[in-house]
Amino acid sequence: MNDVGLRARKMARTRDQIAEAAIHLFVEQGYEATTLEEVADRADVHKRTLLRYFPTKAHLVLHQQYAAIEEFGEAVAKRGETAIMDLWAAHVIRHARDMMRRGRFANMRKIARSEPSLEGAYLSIQATYQALIGAGLREDLAGRTDADIIAPVAAAALVGGNYSVSAGIFAREAYDELEAAVLEVVRLVREKLLDDRAG
């Protein structure tokens, strides 16, 4: 194991340790009532260390979503012939499985959805996804005269549909339905908005 690998693993452990401490405190005493100092103390790190990993309090709740956006943006840039619709479905399913595997889904959703101060961050995340998908759809729909109109509409339907369907699944704790629901949203957008011309 080289020094770079060890350092990366240590950083990942520290990031996870801080995130876990934050989630536990947010559940115990509420998002607004919890200070960054308390999170740092619970994680047994200095506040400067916490801020190096999580520049804002919102990042403590939404860091996996921010990382997922970055990952999706990189995948879009390298997608080659892969249809944006297929890339989106695979991304959403992989991201949801990862969060469920880590056992963070229920707590993070509860915190994020119950805190009005995080609503702006969620809207920003959705807007970023819509922009990435819209740009990809414009490429996939090249040659269609309505591409500049249909691409952002379909992107909004994909992202909004995913968030809406997911919210119902999480509320019922019916996590095993997630993959089929995501694929159904993609199918409906293809069938109803794109006539399956975007892959």
PDB file of C-alpha atoms in Angstrom:
ATOM      1  CA  MET A   1       0.000   0.000   0.000  1.00  0.00           C
ATOM      2  CA  ASN A   2       1.503   3.330  -0.999  1.00  0.00           C
ATOM      3  CA  ASP A   3       1.240   6.595   0.925  1.00  0.00           C
ATOM      4  CA  VAL A   4      -1.372   8.007  -1.466  1.00  0.00           C
ATOM      5  CA  GLY A   5      -3.678   5.003  -0.929  1.00  0.00           C
ATOM      6  CA  LEU A   6      -3.274   5.170   2.842  1.00  0.00           C
ATOM      7  CA  ARG A   7      -3.932   8.891   2.883  1.00  0.00           C
ATOM      8  CA  ALA A   8      -7.055   8.503   0.714  1.00  0.00           C
ATOM      9  CA  ARG A   9      -8.421   5.755   2.983  1.00  0.00           C
ATOM     10  CA  LYS A  10      -7.736   7.836   6.095  1.00  0.00           C
ATOM     11  CA  MET A  11      -9.501  10.831   4.532  1.00  0.00           C
ATOM     12  CA  ALA A  12     -12.503   8.672   3.599  1.00  0.00           C
ATOM     13  CA  ARG A  13     -12.689   7.302   7.162  1.00  0.00           C
ATOM     14  CA  THR A  14     -12.504  10.816   8.617  1.00  0.00           C
ATOM     15  CA  ARG A  15     -15.214  12.056   6.220  1.00  0.00           C
ATOM     16  CA  ASP A  16     -17.480   9.127   7.154  1.00  0.00           C
ATOM     17  CA  GLN A  17     -16.789   9.626  10.868  1.00  0.00           C
ATOM     18  CA  ILE A  18     -17.780  13.303  10.655  1.00  0.00           C
ATOM     19  CA  ALA A  19     -20.873  12.565   8.545  1.00  0.00           C
ATOM     20  CA  GLU A  20     -22.058   9.857  10.943  1.00  0.00           C
ATOM     21  CA  ALA A  21     -21.579  12.150  13.948  1.00  0.00           C
ATOM     22  CA  ALA A  22     -23.536  14.916  12.213  1.00  0.00           C
ATOM     23  CA  ILE A  23     -26.442  12.677  11.224  1.00  0.00           C
ATOM     24  CA  HIS A  24     -26.735  11.278  14.756  1.00  0.00           C
ATOM     25  CA  LEU A  25     -26.720  14.765  16.273  1.00  0.00           C
ATOM     26  CA  PHE A  26     -29.232  16.098  13.745  1.00  0.00           C
ATOM     27  CA  VAL A  27     -31.592  13.221  14.557  1.00  0.00           C
ATOM     28  CA  GLU A  28     -31.073  13.613  18.326  1.00  0.00           C
ATOM     29  CA  GLN A  29     -31.412  17.377  18.676  1.00  0.00           C
ATOM     30  CA  GLY A  30     -32.434  18.781  15.282  1.00  0.00           C
ATOM     31  CA  TYR A  31     -30.548  20.289  12.376  1.00  0.00           C
ATOM     32  CA  GLU A  32     -30.859  23.951  13.379  1.00  0.00           C
ATOM     33  CA  ALA A  33     -30.052  23.265  17.043  1.00  0.00           C
ATOM     34  CA  THR A  34     -26.827  21.411  16.232  1.00  0.00           C
ATOM     35  CA  THR A  35     -23.649  23.461  15.922  1.00  0.00           C
ATOM     36  CA  LEU A  36     -20.575  22.645  13.873  1.00  0.00           C
ATOM     37  CA  GLU A  37     -18.576  22.638  17.107  1.00  0.00           C
ATOM     38  CA  GLU A  38     -20.816  19.881  18.489  1.00  0.00           C
ATOM     39  CA  VAL A  39     -20.366  17.836  15.334  1.00  0.00           C
ATOM     40  CA  ALA A  40     -16.586  18.258  15.503  1.00  0.00           C
ATOM     41  CA  ASP A  41     -16.572  17.249  19.181  1.00  0.00           C
ATOM     42  CA  ARG A  42     -18.740  14.171  18.540  1.00  0.00           C
ATOM     43  CA  ALA A  43     -16.513  13.157  15.601  1.00  0.00           C
ATOM     44  CA  ASP A  44     -13.393  13.812  17.692  1.00  0.00           C
ATOM     45  CA  VAL A  45     -11.895  16.199  15.137  1.00  0.00           C
ATOM     46  CA  HIS A  46     -11.010  19.878  15.143  1.00  0.00           C
ATOM     47  CA  LYS A  47     -13.568  22.262  13.643  1.00  0.00           C
ATOM     48  CA  ARG A  48     -11.033  23.244  10.940  1.00  0.00           C
ATOM     49  CA  THR A  49     -10.823  19.583   9.930  1.00  0.00           C
ATOM     50  CA  LEU A  50     -14.606  19.384   9.708  1.00  0.00           C
ATOM     51  CA  LEU A  51     -14.721  22.499   7.501  1.00  0.00           C
ATOM     52  CA  ARG A  52     -12.051  21.081   5.209  1.00  0.00           C
ATOM     53  CA  TYR A  53     -14.362  18.151   4.423  1.00  0.00           C
ATOM     54  CA  PHE A  54     -17.708  19.935   4.711  1.00  0.00           C
ATOM     55  CA  PRO A  55     -17.592  23.661   3.884  1.00  0.00           C
ATOM     56  CA  THR A  56     -21.162  24.302   5.078  1.00  0.00           C
ATOM     57  CA  LYS A  57     -23.622  22.752   7.487  1.00  0.00           C
ATOM     58  CA  ALA A  58     -25.826  21.759   4.536  1.00  0.00           C
ATOM     59  CA  HIS A  59     -22.936  19.720   3.122  1.00  0.00           C
ATOM     60  CA  LEU A  60     -23.068  17.526   6.225  1.00  0.00           C
ATOM     61  CA  VAL A  61     -26.540  16.373   5.180  1.00  0.00           C
ATOM     62  CA  LEU A  62     -26.213  16.591   1.413  1.00  0.00           C
ATOM     63  CA  HIS A  63     -22.568  15.654   0.788  1.00  0.00           C
ATOM     64  CA  GLN A  64     -23.500  12.378  -0.896  1.00  0.00           C
ATOM     65  CA  GLN A  65     -25.850  14.216  -3.231  1.00  0.00           C
ATOM     66  CA  TYR A  66     -23.125  16.727  -4.126  1.00  0.00           C
ATOM     67  CA  ALA A  67     -20.682  13.875  -4.773  1.00  0.00           C
ATOM     68  CA  ALA A  68     -23.318  12.115  -6.877  1.00  0.00           C
ATOM     69  CA  ILE A  69     -23.820  15.226  -9.037  1.00  0.00           C
ATOM     70  CA  GLU A  70     -20.090  15.443  -9.639  1.00  0.00           C
ATOM     71  CA  GLU A  71     -19.990  11.747 -10.542  1.00  0.00           C
ATOM     72  CA  PHE A  72     -22.947  12.137 -12.909  1.00  0.00           C
ATOM     73  CA  GLY A  73     -21.371  15.179 -14.576  1.00  0.00           C
ATOM     74  CA  GLU A  74     -18.185  13.189 -15.207  1.00  0.00           C
ATOM     75  CA  ALA A  75     -20.200  10.264 -16.594  1.00  0.00           C
ATOM     76  CA  VAL A  76     -22.110  12.609 -18.919  1.00  0.00           C
ATOM     77  CA  ALA A  77     -18.840  14.083 -20.198  1.00  0.00           C
ATOM     78  CA  LYS A  78     -17.472  10.592 -20.979  1.00  0.00           C
ATOM     79  CA  ARG A  79     -20.688   8.895 -22.086  1.00  0.00           C
ATOM     80  CA  GLY A  80     -19.853   8.352 -25.741  1.00  0.00           C
ATOM     81  CA  GLU A  81     -22.825   6.627 -27.410  1.00  0.00           C
ATOM     82  CA  THR A  82     -24.708   5.897 -24.173  1.00  0.00           C
ATOM     83  CA  ALA A  83     -28.135   7.550 -24.165  1.00  0.00           C
ATOM     84  CA  ILE A  84     -28.548  10.124 -21.406  1.00  0.00           C
ATOM     85  CA  MET A  85     -31.761   8.384 -20.294  1.00  0.00           C
ATOM     86  CA  ASP A  86     -29.892   5.129 -19.665  1.00  0.00           C
ATOM     87  CA  LEU A  87     -27.078   6.959 -17.906  1.00  0.00           C
ATOM     88  CA  TRP A  88     -29.596   8.716 -15.629  1.00  0.00           C
ATOM     89  CA  ALA A  89     -31.435   5.511 -14.697  1.00  0.00           C
ATOM     90  CA  ALA A  90     -28.184   3.705 -13.875  1.00  0.00           C
ATOM     91  CA  HIS A  91     -26.937   6.682 -11.850  1.00  0.00           C
ATOM     92  CA  VAL A  92     -30.089   7.033  -9.743  1.00  0.00           C
ATOM     93  CA  ILE A  93     -30.250   3.315  -9.003  1.00  0.00           C
ATOM     94  CA  ARG A  94     -26.534   3.105  -8.103  1.00  0.00           C
ATOM     95  CA  HIS A  95     -26.709   6.186  -5.870  1.00  0.00           C
ATOM     96  CA  ALA A  96     -29.824   4.959  -4.047  1.00  0.00           C
ATOM     97  CA  ARG A  97     -28.337   1.497  -3.514  1.00  0.00           C
ATOM     98  CA  ASP A  98     -25.156   3.036  -2.120  1.00  0.00           C
ATOM     99  CA  MET A  99     -27.053   5.179   0.364  1.00  0.00           C
ATOM    100  CA  MET A 100     -29.271   2.263   1.416  1.00  0.00           C
ATOM    101  CA  ARG A 101     -26.218   0.027   1.830  1.00  0.00           C
ATOM    102  CA  ARG A 102     -24.704   2.620   4.145  1.00  0.00           C
ATOM    103  CA  GLY A 103     -27.952   2.700   6.111  1.00  0.00           C
ATOM    104  CA  ARG A 104     -28.208   6.477   5.896  1.00  0.00           C
ATOM    105  CA  PHE A 105     -31.209   6.871   3.658  1.00  0.00           C
ATOM    106  CA  ALA A 106     -34.008   7.136   6.202  1.00  0.00           C
ATOM    107  CA  ASN A 107     -32.224   9.549   8.550  1.00  0.00           C
ATOM    108  CA  MET A 108     -30.856  11.780   5.815  1.00  0.00           C
ATOM    109  CA  ARG A 109     -34.194  12.017   4.014  1.00  0.00           C
ATOM    110  CA  LYS A 110     -35.949  12.784   7.294  1.00  0.00           C
ATOM    111  CA  ILE A 111     -33.507  15.572   8.141  1.00  0.00           C
ATOM    112  CA  ALA A 112     -33.352  17.057   4.662  1.00  0.00           C
ATOM    113  CA  ARG A 113     -37.109  17.069   4.102  1.00  0.00           C
ATOM    114  CA  SER A 114     -37.957  18.448   7.540  1.00  0.00           C
ATOM    115  CA  GLU A 115     -35.597  21.427   7.373  1.00  0.00           C
ATOM    116  CA  PRO A 116     -36.840  24.395   5.340  1.00  0.00           C
ATOM    117  CA  SER A 117     -33.314  25.816   5.312  1.00  0.00           C
ATOM    118  CA  LEU A 118     -32.185  22.878   3.154  1.00  0.00           C
ATOM    119  CA  GLU A 119     -34.919  23.320   0.549  1.00  0.00           C
ATOM    120  CA  GLY A 120     -32.817  25.765  -1.471  1.00  0.00           C
ATOM    121  CA  ALA A 121     -29.941  23.302  -1.565  1.00  0.00           C
ATOM    122  CA  TYR A 122     -32.283  20.557  -2.794  1.00  0.00           C
ATOM    123  CA  LEU A 123     -33.647  22.835  -5.514  1.00  0.00           C
ATOM    124  CA  SER A 124     -30.098  23.645  -6.601  1.00  0.00           C
ATOM    125  CA  ILE A 125     -29.271  19.931  -6.804  1.00  0.00           C
ATOM    126  CA  GLN A 126     -32.366  19.298  -8.918  1.00  0.00           C
ATOM    127  CA  ALA A 127     -31.546  22.241 -11.201  1.00  0.00           C
ATOM    128  CA  THR A 128     -28.006  20.939 -11.736  1.00  0.00           C
ATOM    129  CA  TYR A 129     -29.294  17.487 -12.667  1.00  0.00           C
ATOM    130  CA  GLN A 130     -31.863  19.016 -15.013  1.00  0.00           C
ATOM    131  CA  ALA A 131     -29.181  21.092 -16.749  1.00  0.00           C
ATOM    132  CA  LEU A 132     -26.902  18.064 -17.226  1.00  0.00           C
ATOM    133  CA  ILE A 133     -29.722  15.871 -18.518  1.00  0.00           C
ATOM    134  CA  GLY A 134     -31.110  18.657 -20.712  1.00  0.00           C
ATOM    135  CA  ALA A 135     -27.718  19.194 -22.368  1.00  0.00           C
ATOM    136  CA  GLY A 136     -27.367  15.447 -22.932  1.00  0.00           C
ATOM    137  CA  LEU A 137     -30.856  15.197 -24.391  1.00  0.00           C
ATOM    138  CA  ARG A 138     -30.158  18.057 -26.802  1.00  0.00           C
ATOM    139  CA  GLU A 139     -27.248  15.990 -28.127  1.00  0.00           C
ATOM    140  CA  ASP A 140     -29.311  12.794 -28.222  1.00  0.00           C
ATOM    141  CA  LEU A 141     -32.129  14.597 -30.035  1.00  0.00           C
ATOM    142  CA  ALA A 142     -29.876  16.324 -32.575  1.00  0.00           C
ATOM    143  CA  GLY A 143     -31.831  16.785 -35.758  1.00  0.00           C
ATOM    144  CA  ARG A 144     -35.220  17.123 -34.096  1.00  0.00           C
ATOM    145  CA  THR A 145     -36.689  20.560 -34.648  1.00  0.00           C
ATOM    146  CA  ASP A 146     -38.194  20.581 -31.146  1.00  0.00           C
ATOM    147  CA  ALA A 147     -35.000  19.530 -29.324  1.00  0.00           C
ATOM    148  CA  ASP A 148     -34.523  22.905 -27.595  1.00  0.00           C
ATOM    149  CA  ILE A 149     -38.034  22.698 -26.151  1.00  0.00           C
ATOM    150  CA  ILE A 150     -38.422  18.993 -25.481  1.00  0.00           C
ATOM    151  CA  ALA A 151     -34.972  18.488 -23.869  1.00  0.00           C
ATOM    152  CA  PRO A 152     -35.536  20.744 -20.818  1.00  0.00           C
ATOM    153  CA  VAL A 153     -39.136  19.537 -20.448  1.00  0.00           C
ATOM    154  CA  ALA A 154     -38.050  15.888 -20.493  1.00  0.00           C
ATOM    155  CA  ALA A 155     -35.150  16.645 -18.117  1.00  0.00           C
ATOM    156  CA  ALA A 156     -37.550  18.284 -15.653  1.00  0.00           C
ATOM    157  CA  ALA A 157     -39.922  15.323 -15.948  1.00  0.00           C
ATOM    158  CA  LEU A 158     -37.097  12.855 -15.274  1.00  0.00           C
ATOM    159  CA  VAL A 159     -35.694  14.673 -12.264  1.00  0.00           C
ATOM    160  CA  GLY A 160     -39.051  15.745 -10.839  1.00  0.00           C
ATOM    161  CA  GLY A 161     -40.556  12.330 -11.496  1.00  0.00           C
ATOM    162  CA  ASN A 162     -37.666  10.608  -9.790  1.00  0.00           C
ATOM    163  CA  TYR A 163     -37.854  12.843  -6.719  1.00  0.00           C
ATOM    164  CA  SER A 164     -41.637  12.484  -6.456  1.00  0.00           C
ATOM    165  CA  VAL A 165     -41.699   8.717  -6.895  1.00  0.00           C
ATOM    166  CA  SER A 166     -38.746   8.295  -4.530  1.00  0.00           C
ATOM    167  CA  ALA A 167     -40.423  10.405  -1.845  1.00  0.00           C
ATOM    168  CA  GLY A 168     -43.432   8.076  -1.843  1.00  0.00           C
ATOM    169  CA  ILE A 169     -41.236   4.994  -1.692  1.00  0.00           C
ATOM    170  CA  PHE A 170     -39.179   6.395   1.189  1.00  0.00           C
ATOM    171  CA  ALA A 171     -42.299   7.474   3.079  1.00  0.00           C
ATOM    172  CA  ARG A 172     -43.611   3.897   2.856  1.00  0.00           C
ATOM    173  CA  GLU A 173     -40.113   2.459   3.437  1.00  0.00           C
ATOM    174  CA  ALA A 174     -40.725   0.290   0.364  1.00  0.00           C
ATOM    175  CA  TYR A 175     -37.096   0.483  -0.771  1.00  0.00           C
ATOM    176  CA  ASP A 176     -37.332  -2.696  -2.839  1.00  0.00           C
ATOM    177  CA  GLU A 177     -39.664  -0.818  -5.219  1.00  0.00           C
ATOM    178  CA  LEU A 178     -37.125   1.897  -6.027  1.00  0.00           C
ATOM    179  CA  GLU A 179     -35.397   0.370  -9.040  1.00  0.00           C
ATOM    180  CA  ALA A 180     -38.643  -0.521 -10.825  1.00  0.00           C
ATOM    181  CA  ALA A 181     -40.063   2.944 -10.094  1.00  0.00           C
ATOM    182  CA  VAL A 182     -36.994   4.742 -11.480  1.00  0.00           C
ATOM    183  CA  LEU A 183     -37.092   2.626 -14.624  1.00  0.00           C
ATOM    184  CA  GLU A 184     -40.819   3.317 -15.000  1.00  0.00           C
ATOM    185  CA  VAL A 185     -40.237   7.087 -14.830  1.00  0.00           C
ATOM    186  CA  VAL A 186     -37.603   6.754 -17.571  1.00  0.00           C
ATOM    187  CA  ARG A 187     -39.952   4.589 -19.668  1.00  0.00           C
ATOM    188  CA  LEU A 188     -42.823   7.054 -19.329  1.00  0.00           C
ATOM    189  CA  VAL A 189     -40.686  10.056 -20.266  1.00  0.00           C
ATOM    190  CA  ARG A 190     -39.347   8.187 -23.295  1.00  0.00           C
ATOM    191  CA  GLU A 191     -42.779   7.026 -24.393  1.00  0.00           C
ATOM    192  CA  LYS A 192     -44.792  10.169 -23.694  1.00  0.00           C
ATOM    193  CA  LEU A 193     -42.284  12.927 -24.421  1.00  0.00           C
ATOM    194  CA  LEU A 194     -39.534  11.543 -26.604  1.00  0.00           C
ATOM    195  CA  ASP A 195     -41.185   8.846 -28.720  1.00  0.00           C
ATOM    196  CA  ASP A 196     -38.148   6.734 -27.749  1.00  0.00           C
ATOM    197  CA  ARG A 197     -35.939   8.766 -30.087  1.00  0.00           C
ATOM    198  CA  ALA A 198     -33.473   9.668 -27.330  1.00  0.00           C
ATOM    199  CA  GLY A 199     -32.423   6.106 -26.641  1.00  0.00           C
TER     200      GLY A 199
END
